[in-house]
Amino acid sequence: MIVVMKEGAATTEVAAVVEHLRNLGYQPQVAADALKTYISLGGPGPSFPAAELHELKRMPGVEEVAIPSPHYKLVARSHQLPDTIIHIGEKTIGGGRFTVIAGPCSVESREQLLGTAWVIKEAGADLLRGGAFKPRSSPYSFQGLGEEGLRLLAEARRETGLPVVTEVLSPEYAPLVAEYADVLQIGSRNMHNFALLRAVGEIRKPVLLKRGMAATLEEFLLAAEYLFSEGCREVILCERGIRTFERTTRNTLDLGVIPLVKQLSHLPIIVDPCHATGRRELVLPLSRAALAAGADGIMVEVHPQPEKALSDGPQSLRFDDFRRLMVEVRRLREALQDLPAT
Ligand code: PEP
Ligand code: MN
């Protein structure tokens, strides 16, 4: 069980909750991220008396008392109170940073990838994305360049210094992709592929786990638990929209999971506004919303000529769109930092 304090809760309010929990026989521990303070019960202790829950929730400064699912353990905030911070080369995900991952949906050619990599690097992106093995709804669509795509990603990393994120489609390819990638992506369609989760978890490299398009938050965290159960400790969750009745957008971005994940888990969570909407013009406003909701970063698709892209052109940013997005994100970060705590 985790007591989540309101943003800007006073230290005296935190101290009062700690004292209250001590009087009930616990050894509470306190941790804070960029926005909030969390208090765990600490140690095995007695199970929390239901009658006390109401009083605890009403204490000044308390926002929520989060009770994690009994099904996931290692990814739960009650297992590890401080945020997980993931280091990839010189880049960091989590711990108050706002990490930007950008690049084409698919690696199509040397020119396309290298050109994009330099533009996003100069605009201030942190990591380069690009699919070499593509999960496509139709077997007749472009399936990716395979290992040649991985080689191009490695070349782009050598040239620009940007670490690379790329998708693993099946367990047998996991070791090959891991030879080239800094972060292994598990796509939405594979979030429930338990054999793949186990194979990727065993490799113990950072993993970008995308939410299944019909997965509940609990199923999402359980997929991360699969990775942890194989020894992987560096998992970045990615909210990429879920399927709803709404057809105007490709999916519906579920931003509510951002603060919920922060309550329930210590893992970082980023947002993919491109797959969430399928529409380029919605990427900037939803990137701003992701930042304001407390996400640890975004992943966006960028293409030199989206109208000629072999996949996901309509949701890919042009170079100038991406430059503008980086400027806007920086401005919003500054504005948020200037806001007085309430
Ligand atoms: C992707 O990021 O390239 C991708 C295929 O996304 P998703 O798995 O979220 O559909
Ligand atoms: Mn895509």
Coordinates of C-alpha atoms and ligand atoms in Angstrom, one line a residue:
M1 CA 0.0 0.0 0.0
I2 CA 1.3 3.5 -0.9
V3 CA 0.1 6.8 0.4
V4 CA 0.4 9.3 -2.4
M5 CA 0.6 12.9 -1.2
K6 CA -0.8 15.8 -3.2
E7 CA 1.6 17.9 -5.3
G8 CA 3.1 20.5 -3.1
A9 CA 2.1 18.8 0.2
A10 CA 3.7 20.4 3.2
T11 CA 6.6 18.6 5.0
T12 CA 4.5 18.8 8.2
E13 CA 1.7 16.9 6.4
V14 CA 4.1 14.3 5.2
A15 CA 5.5 14.0 8.7
A16 CA 2.0 13.7 10.2
V17 CA 1.3 10.7 7.9
V18 CA 4.6 9.1 8.8
E19 CA 3.9 9.5 12.5
H20 CA 0.3 8.1 12.1
L21 CA 1.6 5.0 10.3
R22 CA 4.4 4.5 13.0
N23 CA 1.7 4.6 15.7
L24 CA -0.1 1.9 13.8
G25 CA 3.0 -0.3 14.0
Y26 CA 4.7 0.3 10.6
Q27 CA 8.1 1.5 9.6
P28 CA 7.1 3.9 6.8
Q29 CA 9.5 4.9 4.1
V30 CA 9.3 8.1 2.1
A31 CA 10.4 8.9 -1.5
A32 CA 9.6 11.7 -3.9
D33 CA 9.7 12.2 -7.6
A34 CA 9.6 15.5 -9.4
L35 CA 5.9 16.1 -8.5
K36 CA 4.9 14.1 -5.5
T37 CA 5.9 12.4 -2.3
Y38 CA 5.0 8.7 -1.7
I39 CA 5.0 6.9 1.6
S40 CA 5.0 3.1 1.9
L41 CA 4.1 1.1 5.0
G42 CA 7.6 -0.4 5.1
G43 CA 8.5 -3.9 6.1
P44 CA 6.0 -6.8 6.2
G45 CA 4.1 -5.3 9.2
P46 CA 0.5 -6.1 10.0
S47 CA -2.1 -6.0 7.2
F48 CA -3.6 -2.5 7.1
P49 CA -6.9 -2.4 9.1
A50 CA -9.7 -1.5 6.8
A51 CA -11.3 0.7 9.5
E52 CA -8.1 3.0 9.5
L53 CA -8.2 3.5 5.7
H54 CA -10.9 6.1 5.8
E55 CA -9.0 8.2 8.4
L56 CA -5.7 7.9 6.5
K57 CA -7.4 9.1 3.2
R58 CA -8.8 12.2 5.0
M59 CA -5.4 13.4 6.5
P60 CA -4.3 16.8 5.2
G61 CA -2.1 16.6 2.1
V62 CA -3.1 13.0 1.3
E63 CA -4.3 12.6 -2.3
E64 CA -4.8 8.9 -2.6
V65 CA -4.1 5.6 -0.9
A66 CA -3.0 3.2 -3.7
I67 CA -3.5 -0.5 -3.2
P68 CA -1.6 -2.3 -5.9
S69 CA -2.9 -5.5 -7.5
P70 CA -1.8 -8.5 -5.6
H71 CA -0.8 -10.0 -9.0
Y72 CA 2.2 -7.9 -9.8
K73 CA 5.0 -7.5 -7.3
L74 CA 8.4 -6.5 -8.6
V75 CA 7.0 -3.5 -10.7
A76 CA 4.8 -2.2 -7.9
R77 CA 5.7 1.0 -6.1
S78 CA 5.2 -0.9 -2.8
H79 CA 8.1 -3.1 -3.8
Q80 CA 10.4 -0.3 -4.7
L81 CA 9.5 3.2 -3.5
P82 CA 11.9 5.4 -5.5
D83 CA 11.4 5.8 -9.2
T84 CA 13.4 3.6 -11.5
I85 CA 15.9 5.7 -13.5
I86 CA 17.3 4.1 -16.6
H87 CA 20.6 5.1 -18.1
I88 CA 21.2 4.5 -21.8
G89 CA 24.7 5.7 -22.7
E90 CA 24.7 9.3 -21.6
K91 CA 20.9 9.6 -21.7
T92 CA 18.5 9.1 -18.8
I93 CA 14.8 8.1 -18.7
G94 CA 12.8 8.8 -15.6
G95 CA 13.8 10.8 -12.5
G96 CA 12.3 14.1 -13.7
R97 CA 13.7 14.2 -17.2
F98 CA 11.6 14.5 -20.3
T99 CA 13.2 12.2 -22.8
V100 CA 12.4 12.5 -26.5
I101 CA 12.7 9.5 -28.7
A102 CA 12.2 10.2 -32.4
G103 CA 12.8 8.7 -35.8
P104 CA 11.0 7.1 -38.7
C105 CA 8.3 4.4 -38.3
S106 CA 10.3 2.1 -40.5
V107 CA 14.0 2.2 -41.5
E108 CA 13.6 2.5 -45.3
S109 CA 17.1 3.5 -46.6
R110 CA 20.4 4.8 -45.5
E111 CA 19.6 8.3 -46.7
Q112 CA 16.2 8.4 -45.0
L113 CA 17.5 7.1 -41.7
L114 CA 20.8 9.1 -41.5
G115 CA 19.1 12.3 -42.7
T116 CA 16.4 12.0 -40.0
A117 CA 18.9 11.0 -37.3
W118 CA 20.9 14.2 -37.8
V119 CA 17.8 16.4 -37.9
I120 CA 16.4 15.0 -34.7
K121 CA 19.8 15.1 -33.0
E122 CA 20.3 18.8 -33.9
A123 CA 16.8 19.6 -32.6
G124 CA 17.7 18.0 -29.3
A125 CA 16.2 14.5 -29.3
D126 CA 17.7 11.9 -26.9
L127 CA 17.2 8.6 -28.7
L128 CA 16.6 7.4 -32.3
R129 CA 13.8 5.1 -33.1
G130 CA 13.2 3.0 -36.3
G131 CA 11.6 -0.3 -37.1
A132 CA 13.7 -2.9 -38.9
F133 CA 11.2 -5.7 -38.3
K134 CA 7.7 -4.3 -38.7
P135 CA 4.4 -5.7 -37.3
R136 CA 2.0 -4.8 -40.2
S137 CA -1.7 -5.6 -40.3
S138 CA -1.5 -6.8 -43.9
P139 CA 1.1 -9.4 -45.0
Y140 CA 1.4 -7.5 -48.3
S141 CA 2.6 -4.2 -46.6
F142 CA 6.3 -3.4 -46.2
Q143 CA 7.6 -5.7 -43.5
G144 CA 10.9 -3.8 -42.8
L145 CA 14.5 -4.3 -44.0
G146 CA 15.3 -6.9 -41.3
E147 CA 19.0 -7.2 -40.4
E148 CA 20.0 -4.6 -43.0
G149 CA 17.7 -2.1 -41.1
L150 CA 19.5 -3.0 -37.9
R151 CA 22.9 -2.4 -39.5
L152 CA 21.7 1.0 -40.7
L153 CA 20.5 1.9 -37.1
A154 CA 23.9 0.9 -35.8
E155 CA 25.6 3.2 -38.4
A156 CA 23.2 6.1 -37.4
R157 CA 24.3 5.6 -33.8
R158 CA 28.0 5.6 -34.7
E159 CA 27.5 8.8 -36.7
T160 CA 25.3 10.8 -34.4
G161 CA 25.9 9.2 -31.0
L162 CA 22.2 8.7 -30.5
P163 CA 21.2 5.4 -28.8
V164 CA 18.7 3.3 -30.8
V165 CA 15.3 1.8 -30.0
T166 CA 14.0 -0.9 -32.3
E167 CA 11.3 -3.5 -32.2
V168 CA 11.7 -7.2 -31.6
L169 CA 8.9 -9.2 -33.2
S170 CA 9.6 -12.8 -32.2
P171 CA 11.6 -14.7 -29.6
E172 CA 14.0 -16.2 -32.2
Y173 CA 15.1 -12.7 -33.3
A174 CA 15.6 -11.3 -29.8
P175 CA 19.3 -12.1 -29.6
L176 CA 20.0 -10.6 -33.1
V177 CA 18.1 -7.4 -32.4
A178 CA 19.9 -7.1 -29.0
E179 CA 23.2 -7.2 -30.8
Y180 CA 22.4 -3.9 -32.5
A181 CA 19.8 -2.1 -30.3
D182 CA 20.3 -0.1 -27.1
V183 CA 16.6 -0.5 -26.2
L184 CA 14.4 -3.4 -27.3
Q185 CA 10.9 -2.4 -28.2
I186 CA 7.9 -4.7 -27.6
G187 CA 5.0 -3.5 -29.7
S188 CA 1.4 -3.2 -28.9
R189 CA 0.4 -6.3 -30.8
N190 CA 3.0 -8.3 -28.8
M191 CA 2.3 -7.0 -25.3
H192 CA 0.5 -10.2 -24.5
N193 CA 3.1 -12.5 -26.2
F194 CA 4.4 -14.1 -23.1
A195 CA 7.1 -16.2 -24.8
L196 CA 8.5 -13.0 -26.4
L197 CA 8.3 -11.1 -23.0
R198 CA 10.3 -13.9 -21.4
A199 CA 12.9 -14.1 -24.2
V200 CA 13.4 -10.3 -24.2
G201 CA 13.4 -10.2 -20.4
E202 CA 16.2 -12.8 -20.3
I203 CA 18.5 -10.5 -22.3
R204 CA 18.5 -7.9 -19.6
K205 CA 18.8 -4.9 -21.8
P206 CA 16.5 -1.9 -21.4
V207 CA 13.0 -2.6 -22.9
L208 CA 10.4 -0.2 -24.2
L209 CA 7.1 -1.9 -23.6
K210 CA 4.1 -0.6 -25.5
R211 CA 0.6 -0.9 -24.1
G212 CA -1.5 -3.5 -25.9
M213 CA -4.2 -1.7 -27.8
A214 CA -6.9 -3.5 -25.8
A215 CA -4.9 -4.0 -22.6
T216 CA -6.1 -2.8 -19.2
L217 CA -3.6 -1.0 -17.0
E218 CA -3.2 -4.1 -14.8
E219 CA -2.4 -6.3 -17.9
F220 CA 0.1 -3.7 -19.0
L221 CA 1.9 -3.8 -15.6
L222 CA 1.7 -7.6 -15.6
A223 CA 3.5 -7.7 -19.0
A224 CA 6.2 -5.6 -17.4
E225 CA 6.2 -8.0 -14.5
Y226 CA 7.0 -10.8 -17.0
L227 CA 10.1 -8.9 -18.0
F228 CA 11.1 -8.4 -14.4
S229 CA 10.5 -12.1 -13.6
E230 CA 13.2 -12.9 -16.1
G231 CA 15.7 -10.6 -14.5
C232 CA 15.2 -7.4 -16.6
R233 CA 15.1 -4.3 -14.4
E234 CA 15.0 -1.6 -17.0
V235 CA 11.5 -1.2 -18.4
I236 CA 10.1 1.9 -19.9
L237 CA 6.3 1.8 -20.3
C238 CA 4.8 3.4 -23.3
E239 CA 1.1 4.5 -23.6
R240 CA 0.2 4.5 -27.3
G241 CA -3.5 4.7 -27.3
I242 CA -6.2 2.1 -26.9
R243 CA -9.0 1.0 -29.2
T244 CA -12.3 2.6 -28.5
F245 CA -15.5 3.3 -30.6
E246 CA -13.9 6.6 -31.8
R247 CA -12.9 6.3 -35.4
T248 CA -11.7 9.9 -36.1
T249 CA -8.4 9.0 -34.5
R250 CA -6.5 5.8 -35.0
N251 CA -6.7 5.1 -31.2
T252 CA -7.7 7.0 -28.1
L253 CA -4.9 8.3 -26.0
D254 CA -5.5 7.3 -22.4
L255 CA -3.6 9.9 -20.5
G256 CA -5.2 9.0 -17.2
V257 CA -2.7 6.0 -16.9
I258 CA 0.2 8.4 -16.6
P259 CA -0.5 9.6 -13.0
L260 CA -2.0 6.1 -12.2
V261 CA 1.2 4.4 -13.2
K262 CA 3.1 6.8 -11.0
Q263 CA 1.0 5.8 -8.0
L264 CA 1.1 2.1 -8.7
S265 CA 4.6 1.5 -10.1
H266 CA 8.2 2.8 -9.9
L267 CA 8.7 2.5 -13.7
P268 CA 9.0 5.4 -16.1
I269 CA 6.2 5.9 -18.6
I270 CA 6.3 7.8 -21.9
V271 CA 3.6 8.6 -24.4
D272 CA 3.5 7.9 -28.2
P273 CA 1.1 10.5 -29.6
C274 CA 1.6 9.3 -33.2
H275 CA 0.2 5.8 -32.9
A276 CA -2.3 7.2 -30.4
T277 CA -3.9 9.5 -33.0
G278 CA -2.7 8.5 -36.5
R279 CA -2.8 12.3 -37.3
R280 CA 0.2 14.5 -37.6
E281 CA -1.6 17.7 -36.5
L282 CA -2.6 16.1 -33.1
V283 CA 1.0 15.2 -32.2
L284 CA 2.1 18.5 -30.8
P285 CA -1.0 19.2 -28.6
L286 CA -0.9 15.7 -27.2
S287 CA 2.9 15.9 -26.6
R288 CA 2.2 19.0 -24.5
A289 CA -0.6 17.1 -22.7
A290 CA 1.7 14.2 -22.0
L291 CA 4.3 16.5 -20.4
A292 CA 1.7 18.2 -18.3
A293 CA 0.2 14.9 -17.1
G294 CA 3.7 13.9 -15.8
A295 CA 5.0 11.6 -18.5
D296 CA 8.7 10.9 -18.5
G297 CA 8.9 11.5 -22.2
I298 CA 7.5 11.0 -25.7
M299 CA 8.2 8.9 -28.7
V300 CA 7.3 10.4 -32.1
E301 CA 7.7 9.4 -35.7
V302 CA 9.6 11.7 -38.0
H303 CA 10.1 11.3 -41.8
P304 CA 11.8 13.5 -44.4
Q305 CA 8.8 13.1 -46.8
P306 CA 5.9 11.6 -44.9
E307 CA 3.8 11.4 -48.1
K308 CA 6.3 8.8 -49.4
A309 CA 6.7 6.9 -46.2
L310 CA 6.4 3.1 -46.5
S311 CA 4.5 3.0 -43.2
D312 CA 2.6 5.5 -41.0
G313 CA 3.1 8.6 -43.1
P314 CA 0.0 10.4 -42.0
Q315 CA 1.1 10.4 -38.4
S316 CA 4.8 11.2 -39.1
L317 CA 6.1 14.7 -38.4
R318 CA 8.1 16.6 -41.0
F319 CA 11.5 17.9 -40.0
D320 CA 10.1 21.4 -39.3
D321 CA 7.2 20.0 -37.3
F322 CA 9.7 18.2 -35.1
R323 CA 11.9 21.2 -34.6
R324 CA 8.8 23.2 -33.6
L325 CA 7.7 20.4 -31.2
M326 CA 11.1 20.5 -29.5
V327 CA 10.9 24.2 -29.0
E328 CA 7.3 24.0 -27.7
V329 CA 8.1 21.2 -25.3
R330 CA 11.0 23.2 -23.9
R331 CA 8.9 26.2 -23.4
L332 CA 6.2 24.2 -21.7
R333 CA 8.7 22.6 -19.4
E334 CA 10.0 26.0 -18.4
A335 CA 6.4 27.3 -17.8
L336 CA 5.5 24.3 -15.7
Q337 CA 8.7 24.7 -13.6
D338 CA 7.6 28.3 -12.9
L339 CA 4.2 27.4 -11.7
P340 CA 3.8 27.7 -7.9
A341 CA 3.1 24.5 -6.1
T342 CA -0.6 24.3 -5.0
Ligands
PEP1 C1 5.9 1.3 -33.6 O1 6.2 2.0 -32.6 O2 6.5 1.3 -34.7 C2 4.7 0.5 -33.6 C3 4.5 -0.4 -34.4 O3 3.8 0.9 -32.6 P1 2.7 0.0 -31.8 O4 3.3 -1.3 -31.5 O5 2.3 0.9 -30.7 O6 1.5 -0.1 -32.8
MN2 MN 4.6 3.4 -36.8

